[in-house]
Short mmCIF file of C-alpha atoms in Angstrom, two decimals:
data_model
loop_
_atom_site.label_atom_id
_atom_site.label_comp_id
_atom_site.label_asym_id
_atom_site.label_seq_id
_atom_site.Cartn_x
_atom_site.Cartn_y
_atom_site.Cartn_z
CA UNK X 1 -14.52 -54.14 17.29
CA UNK X 2 -14.51 -51.57 20.14
CA UNK X 3 -10.84 -50.80 19.49
CA UNK X 4 -11.47 -50.31 15.77
CA UNK X 5 -14.49 -48.04 16.46
CA UNK X 6 -12.45 -46.01 19.01
CA UNK X 7 -9.55 -45.64 16.55
CA UNK X 8 -11.99 -44.45 13.85
CA UNK X 9 -13.55 -41.89 16.19
CA UNK X 10 -10.15 -40.55 17.21
CA UNK X 11 -9.01 -40.22 13.60
CA UNK X 12 -12.27 -38.53 12.71
CA UNK X 13 -12.00 -36.13 15.64
CA UNK X 14 -8.40 -35.21 14.75
CA UNK X 15 -9.41 -34.59 11.12
CA UNK X 16 -12.32 -32.41 12.23
CA UNK X 17 -10.17 -30.39 14.61
CA UNK X 18 -7.53 -29.91 11.95
CA UNK X 19 -10.08 -28.53 9.52
CA UNK X 20 -11.59 -26.22 12.13
CA UNK X 21 -8.31 -24.83 13.46
CA UNK X 22 -6.42 -24.58 10.15
CA UNK X 23 -6.04 -21.02 8.83
CA UNK X 24 -8.13 -20.11 5.87
CA UNK X 25 -6.28 -20.26 2.56
CA UNK X 26 -6.02 -16.90 0.82
CA UNK X 27 -5.23 -16.94 -2.87
CA UNK X 28 -3.11 -14.37 -4.63
CA UNK X 29 -6.08 -12.59 -6.14
CA UNK X 30 -8.33 -12.62 -3.07
CA UNK X 31 -8.01 -11.67 0.56
CA UNK X 32 -10.05 -12.16 3.65
CA UNK X 33 -12.12 -9.05 4.40
CA UNK X 34 -11.51 -7.27 7.68
CA UNK X 35 -14.42 -7.75 10.11
CA UNK X 36 -15.31 -4.04 10.23
CA UNK X 37 -14.06 -3.29 6.74
CA UNK X 38 -10.80 -1.68 5.83
CA UNK X 39 -10.13 1.79 7.27
CA UNK X 40 -7.11 3.96 6.68
CA UNK X 41 -6.19 7.47 7.70
CA UNK X 42 -3.91 9.24 5.19
CA UNK X 43 -2.07 12.41 6.25
CA UNK X 44 -0.27 14.27 3.45
CA UNK X 45 2.03 17.24 4.11
CA UNK X 46 4.10 19.56 1.89
CA UNK X 47 2.28 18.42 -1.25
CA UNK X 48 0.60 21.74 -2.03
CA UNK X 49 -3.05 21.43 -2.98
CA UNK X 50 -3.10 17.76 -1.83
CA UNK X 51 -2.25 18.47 1.81
CA UNK X 52 -4.67 17.21 4.43
CA UNK X 53 -5.90 14.28 6.46
CA UNK X 54 -8.33 11.92 4.79
CA UNK X 55 -10.23 8.82 5.90
CA UNK X 56 -10.58 5.94 3.46
CA UNK X 57 -12.90 3.03 4.01
CA UNK X 58 -13.02 0.15 1.58
CA UNK X 59 -15.45 -2.70 0.96
CA UNK X 60 -17.51 -0.62 0.27
CA UNK X 61 -15.45 2.44 -0.77
CA UNK X 62 -16.25 5.67 1.05
CA UNK X 63 -14.73 8.35 3.29
CA UNK X 64 -13.29 11.82 2.99
CA UNK X 65 -10.55 10.70 0.56
CA UNK X 66 -10.87 12.56 -2.76
CA UNK X 67 -11.14 9.32 -4.80
CA UNK X 68 -12.23 6.48 -2.52
CA UNK X 69 -13.22 3.95 -5.18
CA UNK X 70 -10.01 4.42 -7.16
CA UNK X 71 -7.89 4.34 -4.04
CA UNK X 72 -9.47 1.13 -2.81
CA UNK X 73 -9.12 -0.46 -6.24
CA UNK X 74 -5.41 0.45 -6.32
CA UNK X 75 -4.87 -1.11 -2.89
CA UNK X 76 -6.81 -4.22 -3.87
CA UNK X 77 -4.51 -4.64 -6.92
CA UNK X 78 -1.43 -4.34 -4.70
CA UNK X 79 -2.68 -6.72 -2.01
CA UNK X 80 -1.39 -10.19 -2.73
CA UNK X 81 -0.57 -13.15 -0.50
CA UNK X 82 2.76 -12.79 1.24
CA UNK X 83 3.42 -9.17 0.16
CA UNK X 84 2.75 -6.06 2.27
CA UNK X 85 1.38 -3.24 0.05
CA UNK X 86 2.81 -0.73 2.56
CA UNK X 87 6.26 -2.32 2.93
CA UNK X 88 9.21 0.03 3.24
CA UNK X 89 12.05 0.07 0.71
CA UNK X 90 14.29 -2.94 1.51
CA UNK X 91 17.59 -2.11 3.20
CA UNK X 92 20.62 -1.73 0.93
CA UNK X 93 18.43 -1.05 -2.12
CA UNK X 94 20.16 0.74 -4.99
CA UNK X 95 18.18 3.93 -5.46
CA UNK X 96 18.53 6.69 -8.04
CA UNK X 97 19.80 9.88 -6.53
CA UNK X 98 16.89 12.10 -7.37
CA UNK X 99 14.71 14.30 -5.25
CA UNK X 100 10.95 14.23 -5.70
CA UNK X 101 10.13 17.15 -3.47
CA UNK X 102 9.33 17.75 0.23
CA UNK X 103 5.99 15.83 0.31
CA UNK X 104 5.50 13.33 3.10
CA UNK X 105 2.63 11.04 3.98
CA UNK X 106 1.65 8.75 6.79
CA UNK X 107 -0.94 5.94 6.49
CA UNK X 108 -2.36 4.38 9.61
CA UNK X 109 -5.30 2.09 10.26
CA UNK X 110 -6.26 -1.44 9.19
CA UNK X 111 -5.98 -3.12 5.84
CA UNK X 112 -6.81 -6.75 5.12
CA UNK X 113 -7.23 -7.34 8.85
CA UNK X 114 -3.72 -6.10 9.66
CA UNK X 115 -2.57 -2.89 11.35
CA UNK X 116 -0.89 -0.29 9.10
CA UNK X 117 1.56 2.43 10.14
CA UNK X 118 3.57 3.45 7.09
CA UNK X 119 5.46 6.61 6.27
CA UNK X 120 6.29 7.93 2.83
CA UNK X 121 8.59 10.58 1.36
CA UNK X 122 10.06 11.44 -2.03
CA UNK X 123 13.73 11.65 -0.99
CA UNK X 124 15.19 9.29 -3.64
CA UNK X 125 14.20 7.15 -6.61
CA UNK X 126 13.09 4.18 -4.49
CA UNK X 127 10.93 6.36 -2.22
CA UNK X 128 9.41 8.12 -5.25
CA UNK X 129 8.56 4.78 -6.86
CA UNK X 130 7.09 3.53 -3.56
CA UNK X 131 4.90 6.67 -3.36
CA UNK X 132 3.85 6.46 -7.03
CA UNK X 133 2.85 2.78 -6.64
CA UNK X 134 0.10 3.91 -4.28
CA UNK X 135 -1.36 6.64 -6.46
CA UNK X 136 -4.34 7.44 -6.18
CA UNK X 137 -4.29 6.52 -2.49
CA UNK X 138 -1.46 9.11 -2.25
CA UNK X 139 -1.63 12.20 -4.47
CA UNK X 140 -0.10 12.03 -7.89
CA UNK X 141 2.82 14.46 -7.70
CA UNK X 142 4.45 13.38 -10.95
CA UNK X 143 2.82 16.19 -12.90
CA UNK X 144 3.24 18.95 -10.36
CA UNK X 145 6.91 19.71 -11.09
CA UNK X 146 7.75 18.20 -14.49
CA UNK X 147 11.44 18.15 -15.29
CA UNK X 148 12.55 21.19 -17.29
CA UNK X 149 14.25 20.56 -20.54
CA UNK X 150 17.36 22.53 -21.27
CA UNK X 151 17.07 24.52 -24.45
CA UNK X 152 19.81 24.46 -27.08
CA UNK X 153 20.78 28.00 -25.98
CA UNK X 154 21.14 26.95 -22.38
CA UNK X 155 23.24 23.89 -23.27
CA UNK X 156 25.70 25.88 -25.38
CA UNK X 157 25.64 28.95 -23.26
CA UNK X 158 23.27 31.82 -23.87
CA UNK X 159 24.30 33.77 -26.97
#
């Protein structure tokens, strides 16, 4: 009987330790909150009226960012299990050869309990898409320089 009781205690202790030391499961639509809340510093340059350094705190949304609630909501939507919302463009990606302007941004801080140090530019189609995916965290530059349409006169040569 002692051997059976000891075996039961050992199995129970192992099960208890496994439950205590196992990492918490995070589902695709939820994430574990950072102990002090999420805090990011966003520095934007060469973006005209949107240049500056802004602090964004989420959960609850606040800070010097121009649209903290919308920026936090956009980040929450992009934060899913196993995917970094700040990930760079994968190497060897096929990117459209287009230039989105000289704007650059750097985001540092903590998001979802992890350190962030990400840089952004608009040097090609992939980089532009990466930037636009984080609007309104990053300024929306899509409307600043809309593409100009060529008129019929310009296409045929000015008469």
